[in-house]
XYZ file of C-alpha atoms in Angstrom:
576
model
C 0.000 0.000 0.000
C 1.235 3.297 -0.901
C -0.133 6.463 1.460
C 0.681 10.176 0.679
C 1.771 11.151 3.638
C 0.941 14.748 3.302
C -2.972 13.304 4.002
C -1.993 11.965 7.511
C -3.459 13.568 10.446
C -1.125 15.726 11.740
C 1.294 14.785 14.326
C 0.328 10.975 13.610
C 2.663 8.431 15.416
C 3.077 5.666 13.098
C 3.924 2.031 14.597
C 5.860 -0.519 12.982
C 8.377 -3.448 13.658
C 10.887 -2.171 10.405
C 11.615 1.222 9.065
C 13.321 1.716 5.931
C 14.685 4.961 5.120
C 15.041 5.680 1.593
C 13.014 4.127 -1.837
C 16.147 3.386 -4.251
C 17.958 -0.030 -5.230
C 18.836 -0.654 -1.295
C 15.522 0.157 -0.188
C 13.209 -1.630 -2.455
C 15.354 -4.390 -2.149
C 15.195 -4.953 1.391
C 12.249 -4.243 1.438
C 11.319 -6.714 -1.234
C 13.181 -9.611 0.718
C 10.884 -8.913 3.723
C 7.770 -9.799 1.730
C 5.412 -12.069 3.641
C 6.891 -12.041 7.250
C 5.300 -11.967 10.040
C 6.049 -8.468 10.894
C 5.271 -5.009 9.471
C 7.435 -2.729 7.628
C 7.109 0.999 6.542
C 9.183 1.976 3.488
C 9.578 5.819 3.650
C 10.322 7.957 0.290
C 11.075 11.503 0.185
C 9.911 11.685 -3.152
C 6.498 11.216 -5.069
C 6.110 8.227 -8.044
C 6.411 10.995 -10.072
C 9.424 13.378 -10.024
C 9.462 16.807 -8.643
C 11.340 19.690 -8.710
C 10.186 21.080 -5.574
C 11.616 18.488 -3.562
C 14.554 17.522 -5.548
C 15.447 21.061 -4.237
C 15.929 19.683 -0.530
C 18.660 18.165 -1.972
C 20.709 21.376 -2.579
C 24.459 21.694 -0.969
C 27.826 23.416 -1.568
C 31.310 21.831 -1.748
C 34.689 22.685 -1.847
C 37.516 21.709 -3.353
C 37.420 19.759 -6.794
C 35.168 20.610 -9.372
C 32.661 18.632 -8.117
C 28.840 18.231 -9.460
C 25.872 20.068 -8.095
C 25.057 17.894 -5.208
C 21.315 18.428 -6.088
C 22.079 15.982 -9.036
C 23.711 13.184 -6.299
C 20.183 12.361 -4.700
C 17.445 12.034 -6.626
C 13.916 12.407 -4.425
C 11.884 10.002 -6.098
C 10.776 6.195 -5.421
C 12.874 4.456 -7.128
C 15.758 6.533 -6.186
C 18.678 7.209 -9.305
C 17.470 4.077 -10.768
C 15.110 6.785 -12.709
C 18.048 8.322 -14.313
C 20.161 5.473 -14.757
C 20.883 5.908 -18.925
C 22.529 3.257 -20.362
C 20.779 2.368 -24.087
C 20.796 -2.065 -23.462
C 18.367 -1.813 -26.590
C 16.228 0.904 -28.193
C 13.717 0.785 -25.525
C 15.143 -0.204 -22.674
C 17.443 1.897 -20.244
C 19.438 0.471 -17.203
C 22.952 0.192 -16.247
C 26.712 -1.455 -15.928
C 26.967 -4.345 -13.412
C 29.774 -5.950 -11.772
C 30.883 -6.975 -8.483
C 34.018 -5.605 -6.335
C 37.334 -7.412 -7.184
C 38.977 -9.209 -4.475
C 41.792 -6.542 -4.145
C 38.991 -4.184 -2.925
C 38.346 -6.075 0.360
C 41.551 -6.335 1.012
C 44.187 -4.343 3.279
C 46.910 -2.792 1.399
C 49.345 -1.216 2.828
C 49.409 1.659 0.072
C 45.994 2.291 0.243
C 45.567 4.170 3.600
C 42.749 3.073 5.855
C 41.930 0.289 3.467
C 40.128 -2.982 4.025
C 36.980 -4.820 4.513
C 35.653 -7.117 7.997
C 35.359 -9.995 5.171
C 36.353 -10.891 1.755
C 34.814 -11.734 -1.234
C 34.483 -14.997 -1.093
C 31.715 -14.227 1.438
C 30.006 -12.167 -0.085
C 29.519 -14.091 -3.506
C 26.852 -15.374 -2.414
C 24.874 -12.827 -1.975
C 26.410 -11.287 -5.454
C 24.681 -14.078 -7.070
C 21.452 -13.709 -5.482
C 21.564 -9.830 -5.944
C 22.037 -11.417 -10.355
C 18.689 -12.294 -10.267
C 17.362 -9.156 -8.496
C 19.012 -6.990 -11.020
C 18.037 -9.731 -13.792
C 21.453 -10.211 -15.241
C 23.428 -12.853 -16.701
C 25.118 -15.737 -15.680
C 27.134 -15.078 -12.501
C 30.552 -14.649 -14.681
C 32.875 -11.648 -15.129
C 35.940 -13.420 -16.969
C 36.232 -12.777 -20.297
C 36.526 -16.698 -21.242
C 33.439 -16.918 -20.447
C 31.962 -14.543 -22.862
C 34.138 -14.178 -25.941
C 34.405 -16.344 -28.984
C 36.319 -16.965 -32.127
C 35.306 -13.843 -33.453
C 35.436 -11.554 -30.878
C 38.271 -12.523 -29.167
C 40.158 -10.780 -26.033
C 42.986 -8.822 -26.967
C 45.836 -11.172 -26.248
C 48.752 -8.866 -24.178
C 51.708 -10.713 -23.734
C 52.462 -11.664 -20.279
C 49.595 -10.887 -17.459
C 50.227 -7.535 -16.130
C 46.770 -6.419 -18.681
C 44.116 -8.492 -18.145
C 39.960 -8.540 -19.738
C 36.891 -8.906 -17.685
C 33.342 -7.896 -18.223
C 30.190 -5.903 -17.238
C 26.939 -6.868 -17.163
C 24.179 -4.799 -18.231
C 20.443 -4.788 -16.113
C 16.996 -2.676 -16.653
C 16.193 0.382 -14.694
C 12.348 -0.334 -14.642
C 12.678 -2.761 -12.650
C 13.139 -1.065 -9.708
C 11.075 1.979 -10.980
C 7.962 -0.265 -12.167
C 8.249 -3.909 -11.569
C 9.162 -3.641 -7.792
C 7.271 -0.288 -7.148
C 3.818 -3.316 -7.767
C 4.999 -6.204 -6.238
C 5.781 -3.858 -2.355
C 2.632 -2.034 -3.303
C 0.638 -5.553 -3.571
C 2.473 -6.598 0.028
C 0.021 -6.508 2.670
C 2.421 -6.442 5.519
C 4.315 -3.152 3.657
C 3.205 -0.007 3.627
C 5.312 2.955 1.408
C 5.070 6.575 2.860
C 5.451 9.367 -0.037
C 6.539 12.416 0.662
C 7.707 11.860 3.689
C 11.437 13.697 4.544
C 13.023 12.419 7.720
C 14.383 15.542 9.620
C 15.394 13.609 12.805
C 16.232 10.440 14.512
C 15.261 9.929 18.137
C 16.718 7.929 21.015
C 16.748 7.330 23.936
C 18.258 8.969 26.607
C 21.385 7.436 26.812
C 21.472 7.340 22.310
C 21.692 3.290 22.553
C 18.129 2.607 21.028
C 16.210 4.617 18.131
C 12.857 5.197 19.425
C 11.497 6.918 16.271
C 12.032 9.147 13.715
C 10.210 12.510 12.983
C 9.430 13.224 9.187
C 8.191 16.335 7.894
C 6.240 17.392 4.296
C 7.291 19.977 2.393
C 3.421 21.771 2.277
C 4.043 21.896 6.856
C 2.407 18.792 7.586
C 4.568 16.496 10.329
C 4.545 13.413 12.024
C 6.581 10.101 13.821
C 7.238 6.653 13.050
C 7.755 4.182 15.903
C 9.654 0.905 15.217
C 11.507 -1.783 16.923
C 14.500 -1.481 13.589
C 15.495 1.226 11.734
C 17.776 0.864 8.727
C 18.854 3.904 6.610
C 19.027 3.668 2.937
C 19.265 7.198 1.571
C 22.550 7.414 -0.196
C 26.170 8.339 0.789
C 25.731 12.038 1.296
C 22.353 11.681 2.985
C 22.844 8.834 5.033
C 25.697 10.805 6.787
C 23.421 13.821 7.088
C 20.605 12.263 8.810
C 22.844 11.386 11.672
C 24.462 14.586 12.493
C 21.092 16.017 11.893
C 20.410 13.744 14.633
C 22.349 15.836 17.366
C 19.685 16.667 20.374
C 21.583 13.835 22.625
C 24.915 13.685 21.137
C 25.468 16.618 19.758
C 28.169 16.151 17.623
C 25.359 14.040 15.843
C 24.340 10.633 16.159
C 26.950 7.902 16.119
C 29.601 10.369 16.003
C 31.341 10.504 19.383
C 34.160 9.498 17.334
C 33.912 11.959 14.774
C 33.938 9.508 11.893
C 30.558 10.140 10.333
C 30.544 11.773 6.935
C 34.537 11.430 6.542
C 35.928 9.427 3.957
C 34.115 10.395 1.432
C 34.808 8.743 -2.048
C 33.619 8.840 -5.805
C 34.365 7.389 -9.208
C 36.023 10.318 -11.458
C 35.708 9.291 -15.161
C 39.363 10.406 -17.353
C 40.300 10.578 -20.217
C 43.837 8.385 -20.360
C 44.295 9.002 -24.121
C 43.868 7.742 -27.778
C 45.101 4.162 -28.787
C 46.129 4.643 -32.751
C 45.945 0.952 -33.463
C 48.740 -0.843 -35.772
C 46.310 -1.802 -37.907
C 42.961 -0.706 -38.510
C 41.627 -4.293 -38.804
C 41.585 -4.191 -35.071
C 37.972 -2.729 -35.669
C 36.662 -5.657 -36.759
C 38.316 -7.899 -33.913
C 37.579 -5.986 -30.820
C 33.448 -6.425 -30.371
C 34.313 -8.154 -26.993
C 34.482 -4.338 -25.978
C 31.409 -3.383 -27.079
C 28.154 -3.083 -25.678
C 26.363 -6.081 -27.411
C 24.457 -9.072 -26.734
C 26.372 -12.204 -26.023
C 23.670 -15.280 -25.536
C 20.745 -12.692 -24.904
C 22.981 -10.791 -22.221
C 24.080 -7.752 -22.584
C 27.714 -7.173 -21.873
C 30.678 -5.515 -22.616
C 34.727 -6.139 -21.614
C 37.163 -3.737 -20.398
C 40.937 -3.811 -19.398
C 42.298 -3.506 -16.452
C 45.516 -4.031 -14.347
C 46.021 -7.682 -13.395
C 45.768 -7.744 -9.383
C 49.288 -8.857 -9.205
C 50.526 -5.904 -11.005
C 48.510 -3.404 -8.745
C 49.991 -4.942 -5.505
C 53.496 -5.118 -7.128
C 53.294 -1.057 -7.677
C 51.177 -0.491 -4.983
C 48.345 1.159 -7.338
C 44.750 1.968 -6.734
C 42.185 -0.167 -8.959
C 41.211 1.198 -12.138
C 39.600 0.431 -15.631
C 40.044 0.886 -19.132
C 37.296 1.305 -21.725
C 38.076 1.394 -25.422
C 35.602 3.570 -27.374
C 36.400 3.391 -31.534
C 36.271 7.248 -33.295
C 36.471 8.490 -36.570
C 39.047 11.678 -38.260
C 36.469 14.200 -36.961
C 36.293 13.385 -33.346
C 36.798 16.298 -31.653
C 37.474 17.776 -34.588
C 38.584 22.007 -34.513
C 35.087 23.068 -35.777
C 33.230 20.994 -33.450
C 35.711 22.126 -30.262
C 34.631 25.859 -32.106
C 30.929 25.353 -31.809
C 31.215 24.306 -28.229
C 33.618 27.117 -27.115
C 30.911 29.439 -29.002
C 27.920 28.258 -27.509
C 29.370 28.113 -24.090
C 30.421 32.042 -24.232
C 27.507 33.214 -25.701
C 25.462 31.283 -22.636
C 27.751 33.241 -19.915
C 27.322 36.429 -21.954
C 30.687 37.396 -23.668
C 32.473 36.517 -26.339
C 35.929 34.145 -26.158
C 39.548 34.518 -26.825
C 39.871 33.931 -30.843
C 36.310 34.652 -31.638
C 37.116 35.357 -35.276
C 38.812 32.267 -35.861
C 36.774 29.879 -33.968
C 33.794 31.788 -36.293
C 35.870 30.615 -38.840
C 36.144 27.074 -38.281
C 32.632 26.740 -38.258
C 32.090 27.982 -41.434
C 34.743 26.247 -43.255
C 33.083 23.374 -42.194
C 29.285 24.181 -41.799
C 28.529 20.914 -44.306
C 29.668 18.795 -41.843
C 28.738 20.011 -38.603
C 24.865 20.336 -40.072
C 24.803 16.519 -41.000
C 26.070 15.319 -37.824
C 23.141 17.818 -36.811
C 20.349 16.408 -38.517
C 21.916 13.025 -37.985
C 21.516 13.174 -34.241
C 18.403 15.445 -34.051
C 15.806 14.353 -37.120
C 17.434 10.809 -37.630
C 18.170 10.261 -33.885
C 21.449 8.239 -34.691
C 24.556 8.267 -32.601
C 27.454 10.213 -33.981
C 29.714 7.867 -31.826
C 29.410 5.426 -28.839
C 30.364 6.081 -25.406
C 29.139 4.908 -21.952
C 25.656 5.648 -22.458
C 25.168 3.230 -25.172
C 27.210 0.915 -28.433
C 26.469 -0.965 -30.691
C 29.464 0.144 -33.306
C 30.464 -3.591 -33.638
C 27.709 -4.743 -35.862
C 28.153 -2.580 -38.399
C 30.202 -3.185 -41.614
C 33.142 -1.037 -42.808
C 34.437 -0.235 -39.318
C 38.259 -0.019 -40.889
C 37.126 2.375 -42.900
C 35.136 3.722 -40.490
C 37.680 4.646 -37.621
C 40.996 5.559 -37.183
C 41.579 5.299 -33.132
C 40.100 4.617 -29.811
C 39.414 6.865 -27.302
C 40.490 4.983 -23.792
C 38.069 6.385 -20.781
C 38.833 5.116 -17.189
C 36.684 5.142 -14.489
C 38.867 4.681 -11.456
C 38.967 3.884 -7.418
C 39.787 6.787 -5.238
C 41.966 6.502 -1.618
C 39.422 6.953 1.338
C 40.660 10.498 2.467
C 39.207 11.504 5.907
C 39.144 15.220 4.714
C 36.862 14.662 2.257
C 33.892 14.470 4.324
C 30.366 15.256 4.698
C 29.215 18.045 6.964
C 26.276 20.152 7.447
C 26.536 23.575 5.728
C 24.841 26.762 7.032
C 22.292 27.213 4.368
C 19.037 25.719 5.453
C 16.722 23.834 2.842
C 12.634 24.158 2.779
C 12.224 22.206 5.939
C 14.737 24.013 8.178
C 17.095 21.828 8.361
C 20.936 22.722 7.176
C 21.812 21.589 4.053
C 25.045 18.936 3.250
C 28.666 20.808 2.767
C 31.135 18.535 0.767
C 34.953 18.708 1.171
C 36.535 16.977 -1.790
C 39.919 16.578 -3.049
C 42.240 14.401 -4.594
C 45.550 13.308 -3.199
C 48.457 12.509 -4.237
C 48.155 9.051 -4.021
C 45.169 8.905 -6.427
C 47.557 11.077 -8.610
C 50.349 8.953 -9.113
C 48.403 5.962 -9.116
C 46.450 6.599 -12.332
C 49.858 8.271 -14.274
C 51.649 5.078 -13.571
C 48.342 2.722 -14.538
C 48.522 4.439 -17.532
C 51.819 4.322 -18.463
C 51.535 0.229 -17.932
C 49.005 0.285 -20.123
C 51.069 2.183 -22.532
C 53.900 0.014 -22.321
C 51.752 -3.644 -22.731
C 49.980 -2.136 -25.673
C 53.202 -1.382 -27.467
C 54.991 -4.402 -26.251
C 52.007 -6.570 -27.962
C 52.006 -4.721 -31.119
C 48.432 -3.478 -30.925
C 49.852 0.099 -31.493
C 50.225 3.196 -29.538
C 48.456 4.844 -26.694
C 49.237 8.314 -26.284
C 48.540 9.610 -22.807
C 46.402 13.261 -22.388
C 47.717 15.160 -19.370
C 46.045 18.333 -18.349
C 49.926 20.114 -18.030
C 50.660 17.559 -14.860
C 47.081 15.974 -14.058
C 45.404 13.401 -15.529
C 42.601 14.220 -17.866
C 39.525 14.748 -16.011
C 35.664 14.699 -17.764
C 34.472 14.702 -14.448
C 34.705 14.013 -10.913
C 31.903 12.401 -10.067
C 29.823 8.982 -11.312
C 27.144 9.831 -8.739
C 29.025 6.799 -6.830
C 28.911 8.350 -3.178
C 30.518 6.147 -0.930
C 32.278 5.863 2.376
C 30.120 8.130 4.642
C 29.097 5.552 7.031
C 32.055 2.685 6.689
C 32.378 -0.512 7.822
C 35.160 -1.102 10.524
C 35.238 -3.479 13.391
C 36.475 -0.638 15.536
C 33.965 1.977 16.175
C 36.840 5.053 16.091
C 37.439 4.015 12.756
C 34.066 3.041 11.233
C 30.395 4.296 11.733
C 29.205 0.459 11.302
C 30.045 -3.165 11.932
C 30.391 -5.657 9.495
C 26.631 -6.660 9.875
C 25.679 -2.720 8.659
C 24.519 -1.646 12.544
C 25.649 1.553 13.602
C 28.293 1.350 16.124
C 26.436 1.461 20.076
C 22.893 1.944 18.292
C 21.225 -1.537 19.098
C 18.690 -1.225 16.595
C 19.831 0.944 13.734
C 21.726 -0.253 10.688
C 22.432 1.467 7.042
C 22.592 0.379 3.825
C 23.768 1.666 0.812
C 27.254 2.222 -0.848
C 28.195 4.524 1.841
C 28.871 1.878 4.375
C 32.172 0.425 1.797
C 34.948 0.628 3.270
C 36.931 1.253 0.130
C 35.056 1.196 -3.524
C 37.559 0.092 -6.435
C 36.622 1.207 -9.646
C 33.061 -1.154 -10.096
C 29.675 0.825 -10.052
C 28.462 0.132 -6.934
C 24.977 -0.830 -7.121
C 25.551 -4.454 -7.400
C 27.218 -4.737 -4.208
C 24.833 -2.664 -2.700
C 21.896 -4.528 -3.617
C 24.159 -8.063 -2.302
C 24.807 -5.781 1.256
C 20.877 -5.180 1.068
C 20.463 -8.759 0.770
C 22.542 -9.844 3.517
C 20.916 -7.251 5.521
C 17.194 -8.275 5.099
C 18.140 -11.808 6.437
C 19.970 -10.292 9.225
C 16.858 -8.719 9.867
C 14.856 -11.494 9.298
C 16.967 -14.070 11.703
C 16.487 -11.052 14.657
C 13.167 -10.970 14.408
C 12.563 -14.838 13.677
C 15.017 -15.232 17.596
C 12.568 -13.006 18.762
C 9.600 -14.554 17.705
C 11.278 -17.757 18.908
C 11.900 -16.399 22.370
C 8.483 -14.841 22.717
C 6.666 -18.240 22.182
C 8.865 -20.081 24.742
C 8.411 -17.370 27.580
C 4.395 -17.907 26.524
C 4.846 -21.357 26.388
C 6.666 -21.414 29.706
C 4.290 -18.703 31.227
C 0.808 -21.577 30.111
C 3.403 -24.534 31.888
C 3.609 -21.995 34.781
C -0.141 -21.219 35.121
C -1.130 -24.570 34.731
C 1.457 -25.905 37.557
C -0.069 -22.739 39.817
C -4.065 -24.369 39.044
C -3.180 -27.508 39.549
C -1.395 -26.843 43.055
C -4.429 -24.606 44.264
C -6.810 -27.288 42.959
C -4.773 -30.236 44.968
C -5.016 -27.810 48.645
């Protein structure tokens, strides 16, 4: 059942065994594996079904630092979560996104990567990675590239390991935006709250047991939800938020005696390492394992990467390489022109060079007003990239292209200066809105220079051709700092002055609150995130569901033992 919340009687007090914090991937999900049990659950969404501005808005923050994205765009308010803007093309009409799981370096402690490592490895948490396959609906559970290529699209063969293939896997948005969205609606032991924005989370006196939490609609209406577990699943900026919004008892905020929550804040930036100018341009036809295709009805697609060897050998953080094929007129001078243009006129002045960049787009007006029309009236791609492929299928490609373009979406060093605090604006509801402190280190510095270089050197050394490395003067090439992969808010750490949460997700001290999402990881490689947090969401709901099942069990056997006890009292008064 789904209830607008901003028809409740005001001040309501809602009670409930489970509350669930947050409608996206983690949320649905758990709240999808509790289902049928015994006990009630109340799935709480700040958002409508349909998307709206006017709350999207709450989501407004500053940062500092690197460039980094409007943090309005990081949350999106709407059930569902960012599963409504994920946009990769699997087929002309369906959207979703790239799947994989962490690598087993990422769990691990590495003495290079500062504060690194997980409570468990891998291994354990397969599993739940191959449940969380048929939540997403993906593929076999198999990232190798054996597994996937064939005589005809074969993995580029480096020589020695140090280079290595594996794959993504591709899975629907509407799933979680339509499919789900029924099946909790149909549920008669869930109920989903709209509209609802948690402000604060209440405890107890001594901050050892959540009591409830007070949400608030953006048109004044407020009230309370009363549970016996609490689990946050709001993201890694907001997660982090809600607890030192939480700050009437502790009042550094809740959980944060230890002044860990919102530190160690991480993100995927997406480079640009380069241009590969293959050796020969018969490589186009051979490299479709790196495409986005379909590969026994599954859509997937390889990349290279750095063999885990080779990454513990030079002490490197995790990072991928994605080969995207382009023609002569990639980033061509009149298309650079048009952009420059546009861009001016939009802030009002005119650029450096505004005669010649004028010029450039005239010389070449043909061309730029084909690609036009191609793109606008014909709705074709002008060239793939990591919103959607499909170049492989078509004929000609030697003729067609004359390099790749190598992107890289790579792991970043937890940092605990960049952090999540609360800023001094307020949003609609009063409360302050999330300040961001992001930067990049050295470490994540040198770590992607010398990745690349390897790569240089293994695709020479195989005879594919040559990579030439971009640098912006001493940086890496950056297209942007951000994958909307917020992570690391909340970690998970056996010790509590090092991690907000244990390795079962419960908050540190807190005996019935727990978090899930991407910002409990510890460290978050170079993978898009969602599939591990819908396996941690997983592992979560049968936490859950074992509690309250011990529970259950307990109850009966004091009842049973209390009907033993008042039978053994009858019988005694009946034998005086």
């Amino acid at each position: 059942m789904f209830i607008d919340s901003r028809k409740l009687p005001k001040d309501e007090v809602i009670q409930t065994e489970v509350c669930i914090v947050g409608a996206g991937p983690a949320g649905i999900t758990l709240a999808r594996e509790l289902i049928g049990q015994d006990f009630r659950v109340c799935l709480v969404e700040s958002g409508d079904l349909e998307f709206n501005q006017q709350t999207q808005s709450l989501s407004e923050g500053e940062t500092v630092g690197e460039p980094f994205p409007n943090l309005q765009d990081m949350r999106h308010r709407q059930f569902g979560g960012h599963a409504n803007v994920w946009n990769v093309e699997i087929n002309q009409n369906q959207r979703g996104l790239r799947h994989m799981t962490l690598d087993e370096i990422d769990f691990e402690k590495r003495d290079c990567v500062p504060y690194s490592g997980w409570p468990f490895r891998k291994s354990y948490l397969d599993p739940y990675y191959e449940r969380a396959h048929e939540v997403c609906k993906l593929g076999p559970f198999a990232y190798d590239a054996l597994s996937w290529e064939d005589a005809q699209s074969p993995q580029l063969p480096f020589i020695g390991d140090r280079v290595t293939t594996s794959m993504f896997q591709f899975g629907p948005r509407d799933i979680f935006t339509k499919e789900y969205r029924q099946q909790i609606d149909q549920s008669p032991n869930i109920t989903t709250y709209l509209n609802a924005n948690v402000v604060e989370i209440e405890t107890d006196k001594t901050a050892k047991n959540v009591t409830r939490v007070r949400l608030a609609c953006l048109d004044g209406n407020q009230f309370w939800i009363a549970a016996k577990m609490f689990i946050l699943a709001t993201g890694g900026i907001e997660n982090a938020r809600l607890l030192l919004l939480s700050n009437k008892i502790q009042k550094t905020g809740l959980a944060n005696q230890n002044d860990v929550v919102g530190r160690f804040f991480m993100d995927h930036p997406i480079l640009r390492s380069g241009m590969l100018y293959p050796s020969s341009r018969k490589m186009f036809n051979s490299t479709a394992l790196y495409d986005l295709r379909r590969v026994n009805n599954v859509p997937v697609m390889g990349k290279l990467h750095l063999s885990e060897r080779v990454i513990q050998r030079e002490q490197l953080l995790n990072m991928s390489f994605i080969l995207f094929p382009r023609d002569h007129k990639y980033k061509s001078a009149a298309k650079a022109s048009v952009k420059t243009l546009f861009s001016s006129i939009r802030r009002g002045q005119l650029p450096k060079n505004a005669v010649q960049h004028l010029g450039n787009v005239i010389t070449h007006i043909d061309e730029l007003v084909s690609d036009w029309y191609k793109y606008q009236i014909k709705r074709e791609y002008l060239f793939p990239d990591l919103s959607y492929g499909g170049w492989s299928k078509h004929e000609g490609n030697e003729d067609r292209y004359v390099k790749f373009e190598v992107l890289s979406q790579t792991e970043q060093v937890p940092n605990p200066d960049n952090r999540v605090t609360l800023g001094t604006k307020l949003d609609k509801l009063g409360c302050p809105q999330a300040h961001l402190t992001y930067r990049w280190s050295e470490i994540d510095i040198c770590s992607i220079k010398r990745s690349q270089a390897i790569l240089a050197e293994e695709i020479a050394r195989a005879g594919f051709g040559e990579l030439q490395i971009e640098r912006d003067g001493e940086l890496p090439v950056v297209l942007g700092f951000s994958t909307h992969h917020n992570m690391g808010t909340t970690r998970m750490h056996i010790d509590p002055k090092q991690g907000v949460v244990d390795a079962n997700c419960q908050v540190h001290g807190i005996s019935n609150l727990f978090i899930a999402g991407s910002s409990v990881f510890p460290t978050g490689g170079y993978a898009n995130p969602t599939l591990t947090i819908i396996a941690l969401a997983i592992r979560l709901a049968d936490h859950v569901k074992t509690r309250f099942a011990v529970k259950s069990e307990n109850l009966t056997a004091k009842l049973e033992s209390s009907k033993i006890y008042a039978q053994k009292t009858s019988d005694h008064y009946q034998n005086k």
